[in-house]
Short mmCIF file of C-alpha atoms in Angstrom, two decimals:
data_model
loop_
_atom_site.label_atom_id
_atom_site.label_comp_id
_atom_site.label_asym_id
_atom_site.label_seq_id
_atom_site.Cartn_x
_atom_site.Cartn_y
_atom_site.Cartn_z
CA UNK A 262 218.04 -61.68 -10.55
CA UNK A 263 217.32 -58.22 -12.34
CA UNK A 264 218.40 -55.88 -9.74
CA UNK A 265 220.76 -52.89 -10.44
CA UNK A 266 221.96 -51.47 -7.03
CA UNK A 267 223.16 -48.02 -6.75
CA UNK A 268 224.81 -46.76 -3.56
CA UNK A 269 224.58 -44.24 -2.01
CA UNK A 270 220.81 -43.53 -2.20
CA UNK A 271 221.59 -39.78 -1.19
CA UNK A 272 224.81 -37.63 -1.35
CA UNK A 273 225.60 -33.90 -0.53
CA UNK A 274 228.88 -32.62 -1.27
CA UNK A 275 230.43 -29.35 -1.54
CA UNK A 276 232.01 -28.12 -4.51
CA UNK A 277 235.62 -28.51 -3.35
CA UNK A 278 234.61 -32.49 -2.63
CA UNK A 279 235.62 -35.60 -4.11
CA UNK A 280 233.02 -38.40 -4.06
CA UNK A 281 232.06 -41.56 -5.62
CA UNK A 282 229.17 -42.98 -7.03
CA UNK A 283 228.81 -46.68 -7.11
CA UNK A 284 226.60 -49.25 -9.20
CA UNK A 285 226.72 -52.87 -9.62
CA UNK A 286 224.80 -55.66 -11.49
CA UNK A 287 224.85 -59.33 -11.33
CA UNK A 288 223.08 -60.32 -14.45
CA UNK A 289 225.86 -61.12 -16.72
CA UNK A 290 225.52 -57.73 -18.65
CA UNK A 291 228.23 -56.72 -20.79
CA UNK A 292 227.11 -52.89 -21.10
CA UNK A 293 226.78 -50.44 -18.29
CA UNK A 294 225.46 -46.76 -18.70
CA UNK A 295 225.26 -43.72 -16.61
CA UNK A 296 222.61 -41.11 -16.90
CA UNK A 297 221.74 -37.64 -15.32
CA UNK A 298 218.16 -36.61 -14.63
CA UNK A 299 217.16 -33.37 -13.78
CA UNK A 300 213.74 -32.73 -12.06
CA UNK A 301 211.05 -33.27 -14.43
CA UNK A 302 213.20 -33.75 -17.32
CA UNK A 303 214.00 -37.13 -19.03
CA UNK A 304 217.27 -39.05 -18.63
CA UNK A 305 220.34 -37.75 -20.17
CA UNK A 306 222.97 -40.46 -21.34
CA UNK A 307 226.54 -39.51 -20.09
CA UNK A 308 228.59 -42.66 -20.48
CA UNK A 309 228.29 -45.88 -21.95
CA UNK A 310 230.87 -49.19 -21.29
CA UNK A 311 230.72 -52.16 -22.96
CA UNK A 312 232.93 -54.83 -22.28
CA UNK A 313 234.47 -52.74 -19.58
CA UNK A 314 235.85 -50.23 -22.11
CA UNK A 315 234.34 -46.76 -22.36
CA UNK A 316 232.50 -46.83 -25.69
CA UNK A 317 230.21 -43.62 -25.50
CA UNK A 318 231.19 -40.35 -23.93
CA UNK A 319 228.31 -37.75 -24.31
CA UNK A 320 230.65 -34.98 -24.05
CA UNK A 321 230.61 -34.85 -20.39
CA UNK A 322 232.53 -32.32 -18.34
CA UNK A 323 235.96 -33.83 -17.02
CA UNK A 324 234.63 -33.38 -13.31
CA UNK A 325 232.90 -36.43 -14.09
CA UNK A 326 235.16 -39.53 -14.14
CA UNK A 327 233.62 -42.93 -15.07
CA UNK A 328 235.30 -45.98 -14.25
CA UNK A 329 234.48 -49.95 -14.83
CA UNK A 330 236.80 -51.92 -12.84
CA UNK A 331 235.07 -55.29 -14.19
CA UNK A 332 231.92 -56.44 -15.52
CA UNK A 333 229.67 -56.05 -12.59
CA UNK A 334 230.74 -52.75 -11.44
CA UNK A 335 230.60 -49.29 -12.40
CA UNK A 336 231.71 -46.00 -10.52
CA UNK A 337 231.50 -42.39 -11.25
CA UNK A 338 234.03 -40.15 -9.52
CA UNK A 339 233.15 -36.58 -8.87
CA UNK A 340 235.31 -33.92 -8.42
CA UNK A 341 234.71 -30.02 -8.23
CA UNK A 342 231.21 -30.14 -9.03
CA UNK A 343 228.89 -27.29 -9.71
CA UNK A 344 225.47 -26.57 -8.03
CA UNK A 345 223.73 -27.33 -11.31
CA UNK A 346 225.27 -30.89 -11.23
CA UNK A 347 222.70 -31.63 -8.42
CA UNK A 348 220.46 -34.46 -10.09
CA UNK A 349 219.42 -38.05 -9.99
CA UNK A 350 222.09 -40.06 -11.26
CA UNK A 351 220.81 -43.53 -12.78
CA UNK A 352 223.03 -46.46 -13.68
CA UNK A 353 221.66 -48.99 -15.86
CA UNK A 354 222.76 -52.18 -17.45
CA UNK A 355 221.79 -54.38 -20.56
CA UNK A 356 222.93 -57.65 -21.89
CA UNK A 357 225.04 -56.16 -24.83
CA UNK A 358 225.32 -52.81 -26.50
CA UNK A 359 222.63 -53.42 -28.62
CA UNK A 360 219.74 -50.90 -29.57
CA UNK A 361 217.30 -53.75 -29.07
CA UNK A 362 218.62 -54.65 -25.82
CA UNK A 363 216.49 -53.73 -22.72
CA UNK A 364 218.04 -51.44 -20.17
CA UNK A 365 217.76 -52.31 -16.47
CA UNK A 366 217.95 -49.25 -14.35
CA UNK A 367 219.05 -48.74 -10.81
CA UNK A 368 216.98 -46.69 -8.24
CA UNK A 369 219.19 -43.79 -8.71
CA UNK A 370 221.39 -41.45 -6.39
CA UNK A 371 220.13 -38.12 -5.65
CA UNK A 372 222.87 -35.88 -5.59
CA UNK A 373 222.88 -32.51 -4.14
CA UNK A 374 225.74 -30.08 -4.58
CA UNK A 375 226.20 -27.11 -2.10
CA UNK B 232 218.41 -40.25 -34.97
CA UNK B 233 214.68 -40.32 -34.99
CA UNK B 234 213.36 -37.67 -33.06
CA UNK B 235 210.12 -38.61 -30.89
CA UNK B 236 207.28 -36.51 -29.90
CA UNK B 237 204.57 -37.19 -27.40
CA UNK B 238 201.98 -35.42 -25.59
CA UNK B 239 203.30 -33.94 -22.36
CA UNK B 240 200.37 -35.15 -20.10
CA UNK B 241 197.47 -37.31 -19.96
CA UNK B 242 194.68 -37.56 -17.26
CA UNK B 243 192.66 -40.76 -17.01
CA UNK B 244 190.57 -42.68 -14.58
CA UNK B 245 190.71 -46.20 -13.28
CA UNK B 246 189.50 -48.89 -15.28
CA UNK B 247 189.89 -47.04 -18.39
CA UNK B 248 191.99 -47.90 -21.24
CA UNK B 249 194.66 -45.26 -22.21
CA UNK B 250 196.56 -44.84 -25.30
CA UNK B 251 199.63 -42.92 -25.54
CA UNK B 252 201.06 -41.86 -29.10
CA UNK B 253 204.32 -41.49 -30.10
CA UNK B 254 205.46 -39.61 -33.34
CA UNK B 255 208.81 -40.43 -35.13
CA UNK B 256 208.30 -39.44 -38.61
CA UNK B 257 212.29 -40.11 -39.34
CA UNK B 258 212.30 -43.44 -38.00
CA UNK B 259 214.64 -45.68 -40.24
CA UNK B 260 214.26 -48.92 -41.60
CA UNK B 261 216.42 -50.85 -38.84
CA UNK B 262 214.80 -48.88 -35.84
CA UNK B 263 213.17 -50.19 -33.02
CA UNK B 264 210.82 -48.76 -30.68
CA UNK B 265 210.78 -49.08 -26.95
CA UNK B 266 208.72 -47.88 -24.20
CA UNK B 267 209.84 -47.16 -20.59
CA UNK B 268 207.67 -46.17 -17.47
CA UNK B 269 209.33 -44.18 -14.55
CA UNK B 270 207.80 -43.42 -11.18
CA UNK B 271 209.04 -40.54 -9.09
CA UNK B 272 212.77 -41.02 -7.67
CA UNK B 273 213.10 -44.50 -9.50
CA UNK B 274 214.86 -45.49 -12.43
CA UNK B 275 212.72 -46.04 -15.71
CA UNK B 276 211.49 -49.65 -16.38
CA UNK B 277 211.18 -51.64 -19.52
CA UNK B 278 207.60 -52.06 -20.53
CA UNK B 279 207.68 -53.26 -24.07
CA UNK B 280 209.63 -52.89 -27.74
CA UNK B 281 208.34 -53.51 -31.27
CA UNK B 282 209.23 -53.04 -34.82
CA UNK B 283 205.86 -53.31 -36.63
CA UNK B 284 202.08 -54.34 -36.49
CA UNK B 285 201.17 -55.11 -32.74
CA UNK B 286 203.24 -56.42 -29.72
CA UNK B 287 201.46 -57.34 -26.72
CA UNK B 288 202.78 -58.49 -23.23
CA UNK B 289 201.39 -59.13 -19.81
CA UNK B 290 201.32 -55.21 -19.36
CA UNK B 291 200.54 -53.55 -22.48
CA UNK B 292 200.38 -53.66 -26.20
CA UNK B 293 201.97 -51.42 -28.78
CA UNK B 294 200.66 -50.83 -32.01
CA UNK B 295 202.93 -49.65 -35.03
CA UNK B 296 201.26 -48.85 -38.28
CA UNK B 297 202.89 -49.70 -41.73
CA UNK B 298 204.75 -46.53 -42.39
CA UNK B 299 206.08 -46.89 -38.71
CA UNK B 300 206.33 -42.94 -38.32
CA UNK B 301 204.22 -43.33 -35.04
CA UNK B 302 203.53 -46.00 -32.43
CA UNK B 303 201.10 -46.25 -29.65
CA UNK B 304 201.22 -47.56 -26.29
CA UNK B 305 198.03 -48.91 -25.06
CA UNK B 306 197.62 -49.51 -21.23
CA UNK B 307 194.48 -52.01 -20.79
CA UNK B 308 192.23 -51.20 -17.45
CA UNK B 309 194.67 -48.48 -15.69
CA UNK B 310 194.75 -48.31 -11.82
CA UNK B 311 196.14 -45.44 -9.59
CA UNK B 312 199.69 -47.56 -9.68
CA UNK B 313 199.91 -46.67 -13.23
CA UNK B 314 200.38 -42.96 -12.71
CA UNK B 315 203.77 -42.25 -13.98
CA UNK B 316 206.01 -40.88 -17.00
CA UNK B 317 206.02 -43.05 -19.94
CA UNK B 318 209.08 -42.54 -22.54
CA UNK B 319 208.90 -43.52 -26.24
CA UNK B 320 212.61 -44.32 -27.51
CA UNK B 321 213.59 -45.07 -30.82
CA UNK B 322 217.00 -46.94 -31.05
CA UNK B 323 219.06 -47.01 -34.06
CA UNK B 324 222.07 -49.31 -35.47
CA UNK B 325 224.24 -46.59 -34.17
CA UNK B 326 223.02 -47.80 -30.73
CA UNK B 327 221.88 -44.04 -30.16
CA UNK B 328 218.94 -44.25 -27.68
CA UNK B 329 218.03 -41.21 -26.55
CA UNK B 330 214.99 -40.58 -24.31
CA UNK B 331 212.26 -38.20 -25.33
CA UNK B 332 210.06 -35.54 -23.15
CA UNK B 333 207.87 -38.22 -21.93
CA UNK B 334 204.15 -38.11 -21.32
CA UNK B 335 202.95 -37.55 -17.81
CA UNK B 336 199.91 -39.70 -17.25
CA UNK B 337 197.89 -39.26 -13.97
CA UNK B 338 195.31 -41.75 -13.38
CA UNK B 339 192.16 -40.54 -10.90
CA UNK B 340 190.27 -42.49 -8.84
#
């Protein structure tokens, strides 16, 4: 099983709402990633967890709050977002946090902020 | 961090071989080159990875010259379903892997 699942597929939220994105993998991978992708742009790295600890935070605004409850789950909590945060949010996982490790991506959550 | 440069777009026809070249002039000694494919509204998918010379798998080949300042992804006999964006990444020992701008390949009938 080389699947990374993400829920929900689509999310529409207002600027005062609080919502969460969920990502799950059962490949035994120890590294998990959140990316943000705007239309016709490459994915931009947001956060990386390794062994359930936050390893990389690419200076992401605090209205995005990641959480890794266990080695299979990754959440992204959203609060007080802006319309410009509308994008495709991708989750990925890899065996370890090695630059040679293949990243397996989920299908993404399409977020619209009104 | 090695910056990558790729053509913005390429067109091809079904059955042709497509070669996409990525420039990475300041690649470091231990850096690896990885290519991903992305279809619209999907996450990227790993295609191939290499360090030097040539690597081949069931879907593509990767050619890396001796100076490693560039690499070429070769897709044999493309079909309409190969229409996608192809990203070249250079990963370094600091685990800094950033997606470049990507090449939008359009395969025509």
